[in-house]
Coordinates of C-alpha atoms and ligand atoms in Angstrom, one line a residue:
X1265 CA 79.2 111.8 83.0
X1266 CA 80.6 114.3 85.4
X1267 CA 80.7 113.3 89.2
X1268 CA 77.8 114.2 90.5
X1269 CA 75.4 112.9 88.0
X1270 CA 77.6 109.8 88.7
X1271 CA 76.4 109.7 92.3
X1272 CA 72.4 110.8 91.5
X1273 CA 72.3 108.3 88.6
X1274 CA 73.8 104.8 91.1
X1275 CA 72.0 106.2 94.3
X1276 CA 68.8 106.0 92.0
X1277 CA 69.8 102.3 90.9
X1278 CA 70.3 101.1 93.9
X1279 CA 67.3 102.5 95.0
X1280 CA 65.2 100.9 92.3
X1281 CA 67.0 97.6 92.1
X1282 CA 67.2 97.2 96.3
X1283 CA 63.4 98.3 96.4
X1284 CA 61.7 97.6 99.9
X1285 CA 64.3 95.1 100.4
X1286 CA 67.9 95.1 102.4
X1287 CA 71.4 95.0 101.0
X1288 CA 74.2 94.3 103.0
X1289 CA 78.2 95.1 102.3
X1290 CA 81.2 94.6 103.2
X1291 CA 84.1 97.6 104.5
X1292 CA 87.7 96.3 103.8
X1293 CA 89.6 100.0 104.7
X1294 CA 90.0 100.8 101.2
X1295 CA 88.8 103.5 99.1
X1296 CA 86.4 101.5 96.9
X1297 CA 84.6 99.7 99.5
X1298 CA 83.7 103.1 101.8
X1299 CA 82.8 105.1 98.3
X1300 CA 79.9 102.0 98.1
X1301 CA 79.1 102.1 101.5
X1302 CA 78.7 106.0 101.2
X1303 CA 76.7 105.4 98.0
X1304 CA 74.6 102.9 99.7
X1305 CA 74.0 104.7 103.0
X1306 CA 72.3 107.2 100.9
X1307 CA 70.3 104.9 98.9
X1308 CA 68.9 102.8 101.2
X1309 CA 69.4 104.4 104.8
X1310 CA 68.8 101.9 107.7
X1311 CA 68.0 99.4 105.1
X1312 CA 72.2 99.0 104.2
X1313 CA 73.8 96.8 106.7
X1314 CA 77.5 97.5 106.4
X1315 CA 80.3 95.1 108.2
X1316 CA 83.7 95.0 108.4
X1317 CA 84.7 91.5 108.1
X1318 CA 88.0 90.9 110.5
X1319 CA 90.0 88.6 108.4
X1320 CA 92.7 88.0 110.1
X1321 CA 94.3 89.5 107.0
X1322 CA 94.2 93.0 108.1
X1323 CA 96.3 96.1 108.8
X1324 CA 97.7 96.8 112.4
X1325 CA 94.3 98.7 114.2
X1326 CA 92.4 98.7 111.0
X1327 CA 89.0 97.0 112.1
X1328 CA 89.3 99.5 115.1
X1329 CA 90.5 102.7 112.7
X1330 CA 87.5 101.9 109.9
X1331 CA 84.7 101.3 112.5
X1332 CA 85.2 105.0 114.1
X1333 CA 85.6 106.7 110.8
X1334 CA 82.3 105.8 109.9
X1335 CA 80.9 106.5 112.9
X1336 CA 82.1 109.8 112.3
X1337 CA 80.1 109.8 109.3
X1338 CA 77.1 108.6 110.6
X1339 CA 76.9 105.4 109.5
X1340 CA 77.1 102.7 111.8
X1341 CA 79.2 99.7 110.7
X1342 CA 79.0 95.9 112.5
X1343 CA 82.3 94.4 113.5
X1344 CA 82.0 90.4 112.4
X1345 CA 85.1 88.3 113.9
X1346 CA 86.1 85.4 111.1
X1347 CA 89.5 85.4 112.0
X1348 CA 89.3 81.9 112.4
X1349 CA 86.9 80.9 109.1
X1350 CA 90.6 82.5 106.8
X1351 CA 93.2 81.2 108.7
X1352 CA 91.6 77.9 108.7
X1353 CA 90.5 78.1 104.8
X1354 CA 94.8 79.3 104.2
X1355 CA 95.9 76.5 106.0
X1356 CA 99.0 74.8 104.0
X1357 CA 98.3 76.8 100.9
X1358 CA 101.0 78.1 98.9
X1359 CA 99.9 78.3 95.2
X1360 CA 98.9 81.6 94.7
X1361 CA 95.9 81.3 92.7
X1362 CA 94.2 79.0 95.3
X1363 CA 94.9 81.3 98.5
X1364 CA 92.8 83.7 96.2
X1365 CA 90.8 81.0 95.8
X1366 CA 90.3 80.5 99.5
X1367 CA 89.9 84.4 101.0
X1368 CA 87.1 84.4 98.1
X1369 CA 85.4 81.1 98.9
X1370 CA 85.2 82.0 102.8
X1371 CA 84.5 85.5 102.2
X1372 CA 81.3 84.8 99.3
X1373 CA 80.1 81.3 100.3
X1374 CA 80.7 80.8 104.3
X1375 CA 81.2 84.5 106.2
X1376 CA 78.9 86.2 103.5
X1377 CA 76.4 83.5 102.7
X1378 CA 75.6 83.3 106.6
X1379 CA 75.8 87.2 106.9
X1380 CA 73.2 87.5 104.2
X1381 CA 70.9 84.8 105.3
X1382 CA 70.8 86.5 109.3
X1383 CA 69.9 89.9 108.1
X1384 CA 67.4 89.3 105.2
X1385 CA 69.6 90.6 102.7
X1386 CA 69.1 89.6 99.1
X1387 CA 71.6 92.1 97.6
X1388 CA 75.6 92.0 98.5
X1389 CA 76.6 95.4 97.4
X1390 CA 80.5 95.2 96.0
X1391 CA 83.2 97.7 95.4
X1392 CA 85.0 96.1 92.4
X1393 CA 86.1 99.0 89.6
X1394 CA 86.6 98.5 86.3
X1395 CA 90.4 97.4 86.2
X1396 CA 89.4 94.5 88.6
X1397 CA 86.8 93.4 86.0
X1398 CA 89.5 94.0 83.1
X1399 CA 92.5 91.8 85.2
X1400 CA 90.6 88.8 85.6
X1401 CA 89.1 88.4 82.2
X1402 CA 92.3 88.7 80.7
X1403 CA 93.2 85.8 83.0
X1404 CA 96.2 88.0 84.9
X1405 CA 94.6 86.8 88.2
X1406 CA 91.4 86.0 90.2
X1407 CA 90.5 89.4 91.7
X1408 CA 88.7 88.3 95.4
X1409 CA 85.8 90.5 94.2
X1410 CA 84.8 88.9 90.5
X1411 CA 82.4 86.5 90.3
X1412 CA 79.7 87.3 87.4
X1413 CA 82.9 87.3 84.9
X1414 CA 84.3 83.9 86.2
X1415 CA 80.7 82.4 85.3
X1416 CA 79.9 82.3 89.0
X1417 CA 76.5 83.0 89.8
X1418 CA 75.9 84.7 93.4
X1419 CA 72.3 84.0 93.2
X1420 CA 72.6 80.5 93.3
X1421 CA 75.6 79.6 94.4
X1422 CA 75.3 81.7 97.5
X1423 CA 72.2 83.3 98.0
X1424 CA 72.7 86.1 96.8
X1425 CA 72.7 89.1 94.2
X1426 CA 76.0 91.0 93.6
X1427 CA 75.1 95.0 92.6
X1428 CA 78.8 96.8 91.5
X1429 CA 77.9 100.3 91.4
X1430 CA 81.6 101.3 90.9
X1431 CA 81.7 99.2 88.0
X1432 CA 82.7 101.4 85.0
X1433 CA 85.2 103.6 87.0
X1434 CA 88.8 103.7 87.6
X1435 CA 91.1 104.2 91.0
X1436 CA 91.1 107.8 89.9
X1437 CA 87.9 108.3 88.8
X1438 CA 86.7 106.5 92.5
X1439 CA 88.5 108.8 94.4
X1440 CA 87.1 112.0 92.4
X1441 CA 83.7 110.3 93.4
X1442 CA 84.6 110.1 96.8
X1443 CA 85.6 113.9 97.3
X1444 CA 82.5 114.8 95.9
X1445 CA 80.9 112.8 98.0
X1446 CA 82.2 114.6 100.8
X1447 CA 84.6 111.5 102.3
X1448 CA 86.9 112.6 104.4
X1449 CA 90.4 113.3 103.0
X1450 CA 92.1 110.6 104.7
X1451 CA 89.7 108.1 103.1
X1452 CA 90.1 109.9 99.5
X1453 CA 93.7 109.6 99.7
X1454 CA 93.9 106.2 101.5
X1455 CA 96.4 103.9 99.5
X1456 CA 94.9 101.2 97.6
X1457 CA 94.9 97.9 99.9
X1458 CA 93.7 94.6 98.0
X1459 CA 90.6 92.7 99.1
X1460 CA 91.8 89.6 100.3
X1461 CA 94.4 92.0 102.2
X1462 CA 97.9 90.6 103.6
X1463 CA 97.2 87.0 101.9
X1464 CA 98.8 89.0 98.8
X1465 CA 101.5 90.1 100.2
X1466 CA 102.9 86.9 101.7
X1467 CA 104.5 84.2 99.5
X1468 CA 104.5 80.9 100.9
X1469 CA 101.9 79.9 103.6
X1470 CA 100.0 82.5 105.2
X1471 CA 100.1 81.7 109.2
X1472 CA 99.2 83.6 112.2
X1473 CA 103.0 83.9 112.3
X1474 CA 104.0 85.1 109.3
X1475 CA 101.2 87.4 109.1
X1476 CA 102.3 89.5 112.7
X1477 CA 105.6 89.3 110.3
X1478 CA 104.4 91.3 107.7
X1479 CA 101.9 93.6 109.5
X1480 CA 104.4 95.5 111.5
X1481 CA 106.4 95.6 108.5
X1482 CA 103.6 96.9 106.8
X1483 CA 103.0 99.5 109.3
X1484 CA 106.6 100.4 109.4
X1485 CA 106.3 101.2 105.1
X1486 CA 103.0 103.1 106.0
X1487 CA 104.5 105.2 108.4
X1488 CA 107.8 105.4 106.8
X1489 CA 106.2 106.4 103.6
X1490 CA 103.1 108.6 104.7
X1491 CA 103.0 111.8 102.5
X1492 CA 105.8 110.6 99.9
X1493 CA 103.0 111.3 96.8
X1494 CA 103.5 107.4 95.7
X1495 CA 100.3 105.6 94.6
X1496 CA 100.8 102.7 97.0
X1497 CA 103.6 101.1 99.2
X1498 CA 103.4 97.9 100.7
X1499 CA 105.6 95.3 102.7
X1500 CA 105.9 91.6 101.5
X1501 CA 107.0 88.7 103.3
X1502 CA 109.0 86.1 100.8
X1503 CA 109.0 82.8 101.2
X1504 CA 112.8 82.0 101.6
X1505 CA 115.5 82.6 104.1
X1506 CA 119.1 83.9 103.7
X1507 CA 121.9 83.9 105.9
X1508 CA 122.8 86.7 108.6
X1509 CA 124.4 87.3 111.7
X1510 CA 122.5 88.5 114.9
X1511 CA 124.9 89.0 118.1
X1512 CA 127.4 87.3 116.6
X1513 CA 125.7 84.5 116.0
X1514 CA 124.5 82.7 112.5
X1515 CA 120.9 83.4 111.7
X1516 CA 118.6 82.1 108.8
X1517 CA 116.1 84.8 108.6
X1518 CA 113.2 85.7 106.8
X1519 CA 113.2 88.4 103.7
X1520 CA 111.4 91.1 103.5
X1521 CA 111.0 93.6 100.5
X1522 CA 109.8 96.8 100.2
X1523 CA 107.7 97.7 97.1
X1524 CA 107.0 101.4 96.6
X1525 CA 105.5 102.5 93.1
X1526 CA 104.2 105.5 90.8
X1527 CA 100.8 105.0 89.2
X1528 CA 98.1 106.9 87.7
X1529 CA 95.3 103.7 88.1
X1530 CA 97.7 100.6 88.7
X1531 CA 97.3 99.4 85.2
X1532 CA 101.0 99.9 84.8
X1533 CA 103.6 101.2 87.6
X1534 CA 107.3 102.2 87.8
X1535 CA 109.2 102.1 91.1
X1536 CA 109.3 105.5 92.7
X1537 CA 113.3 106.7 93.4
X1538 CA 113.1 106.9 96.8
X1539 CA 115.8 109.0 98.2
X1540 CA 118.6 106.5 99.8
X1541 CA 118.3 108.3 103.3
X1542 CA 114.2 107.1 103.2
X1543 CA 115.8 103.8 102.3
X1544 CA 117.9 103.3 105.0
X1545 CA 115.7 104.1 107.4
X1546 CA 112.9 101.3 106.4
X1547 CA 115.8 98.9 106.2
X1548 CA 116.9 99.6 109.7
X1549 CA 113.5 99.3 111.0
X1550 CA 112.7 96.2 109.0
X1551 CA 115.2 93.9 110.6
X1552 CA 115.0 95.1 113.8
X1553 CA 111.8 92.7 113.5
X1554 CA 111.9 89.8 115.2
X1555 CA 113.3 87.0 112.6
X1556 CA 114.2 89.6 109.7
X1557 CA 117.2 89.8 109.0
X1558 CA 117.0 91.4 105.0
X1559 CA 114.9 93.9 103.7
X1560 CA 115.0 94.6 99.9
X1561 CA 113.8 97.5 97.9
X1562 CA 112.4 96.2 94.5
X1563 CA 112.8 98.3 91.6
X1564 CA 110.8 96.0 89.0
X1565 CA 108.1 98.1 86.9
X1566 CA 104.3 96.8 86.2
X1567 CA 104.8 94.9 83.9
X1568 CA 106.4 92.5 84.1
X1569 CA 105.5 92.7 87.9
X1570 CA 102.3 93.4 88.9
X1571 CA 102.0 95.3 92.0
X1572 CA 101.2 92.5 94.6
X1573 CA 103.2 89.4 94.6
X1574 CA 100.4 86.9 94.6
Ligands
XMP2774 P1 98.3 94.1 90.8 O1 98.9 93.2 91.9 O2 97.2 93.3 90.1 O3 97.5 95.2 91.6 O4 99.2 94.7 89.9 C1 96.9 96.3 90.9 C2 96.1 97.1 92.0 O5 95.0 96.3 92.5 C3 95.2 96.0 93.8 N1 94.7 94.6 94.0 C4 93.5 94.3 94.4 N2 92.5 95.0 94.8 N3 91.2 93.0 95.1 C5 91.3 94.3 95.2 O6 90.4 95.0 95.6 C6 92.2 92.2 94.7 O7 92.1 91.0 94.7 C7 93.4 92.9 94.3 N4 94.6 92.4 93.9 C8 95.4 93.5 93.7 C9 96.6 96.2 94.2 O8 96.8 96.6 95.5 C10 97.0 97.3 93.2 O9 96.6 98.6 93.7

């Protein structure tokens, strides 16, 4: 199916399945989530309530940045604060698997469930693509946005039905979608940026602390990186410490690495060779936050890594 019978055939589904009713869903900043919303919008009008969820977990200026882009697009989009639902629901968690565990819980059941109940909602309309679907059944990890394949049923256990109208595509085949759709470039091109956000990117506990940690170096990789052609680059926050010296005095700092890689839809990734100059530069920038005192380039290829570290 090319593009645009993509678009007329799941604007017409979501009209029939949504009927008279409302649908709500959720922006995260990424790609997938603002192709749905724009899908949506058109579907169902005034009827689509769209928020962006403030997770705590977020990108330096993100809720503001998404909000006014979709302003710009017409679509209005409600701010919801639950900064203090995740941090609370991270607390003293360190196993991967059950932080996941956690963003999804508070997301679906608590901030979601009450969402949905408040605006009369009866569908949650979800952004997961088809490579989410294929990692979690093959038990690599719990994508935040699965549910029907981990035999949990939205409708009873929170309210709830879950419509996935970008179901049978690909990161690649999403962002064609979008640029028919008419998205602005910077939202087509936008580097993939998981669900449950900077929870993946931290190994260890995920605190207020360590989060401000690896946002600015996240924002230092985004900046750094801007325009280099890779498919993503992130910043993650390890959960050890290594010897240093800061004005000439011993420091035990915190580790941060820089992960950069080359992929057509994430299903497999090599490092990109950045060029050493590029390299230097994030390093420098890296430890001049406060408590870093290593930054790390890692070279490792999906697989045996995947692209996040949780
Ligand atoms: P991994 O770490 O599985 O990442 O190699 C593959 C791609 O998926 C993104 N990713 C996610 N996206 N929810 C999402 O929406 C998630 O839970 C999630 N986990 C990983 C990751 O950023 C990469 O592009």
């Amino acid at each position: 199916m090319d593009h645009t019978s993509f678009i007329a055939a799941e604007i017409e589904a979501l009209k029939q399945t949504v009927g008279a009713g409302r649908a709500i869903n959720a922006l995260s900043g990424g790609v997938d989530s603002a192709v749905c919303t724009a899908l949506a919008h058109r579907a169902l009008g005034d009827r689509l309530t769209t928020v962006f969820v403030d997770n705590a977990l977020m990108r330096e200026g993100e809720p503001e940045r998404v909000v006014e882009m979709f302003a710009a697009l017409g679509i209005p989009v409600r701010r919801v604060d639950a900064r203090a639902e995740f941090l609370g629901a991270l607390k003293g968690l360190t196993d991967p698997e059950e932080k996941r565990q956690a963003v999804t819980r508070t997301f679906y059941r608590d901030v979601f469930g009450k969402l949905v109940r408040e605006s009369g909602a009866r569908f949650l309309i979800h952004g997961t693509i088809l490579t989410d679907i294929e990692e979690t059944v093959a038990g690599i990890k719990r994508q935040h946005n699965i549910l029907s394949q981990l035999g949990i049923n939205p409708e009873t256990a929170y309210g709830y039905q879950v419509i996935e109208p970008l179901k049978t595509l690909r990161k690649d085949g999403v962002r064609a979608v979008a640029k028919t759709l008419g998205l602005p470039d910077e939202m087509v091109q936008r580097i993939p940026f998981p669900g449950p956000a900077l929870a993946t990117r931290i190994v260890g506990e995920v605190t207020e602390a360590r989060l401000a940690t690896v946002r600015r170096a996240t924002a230092i990789v985004e900046e750094e990186l801007a325009g280099c052609g890779a498919f993503q680059y992130l910043a993650v926050l390890l959960n050890d410490r290594a010897t240093g010296i800061r004005n000439h005095r011993r420091e035990f700092g915190e580790i941060v690495v820089v992960r950069c890689i080359d992929s057509v839809d994430a299903r497999t990734a090599t490092a990109t060779p950045l060029p050493w100059e590029t390299l230097q530069r994030l390093c420098a920038r890296i430890v001049e936050i406060p408590g870093v005192n290593r930054c790390l380039y890692d070279l490792t290829p999906k697989p045996p890594a995947t692209v996040e570290y949780i």
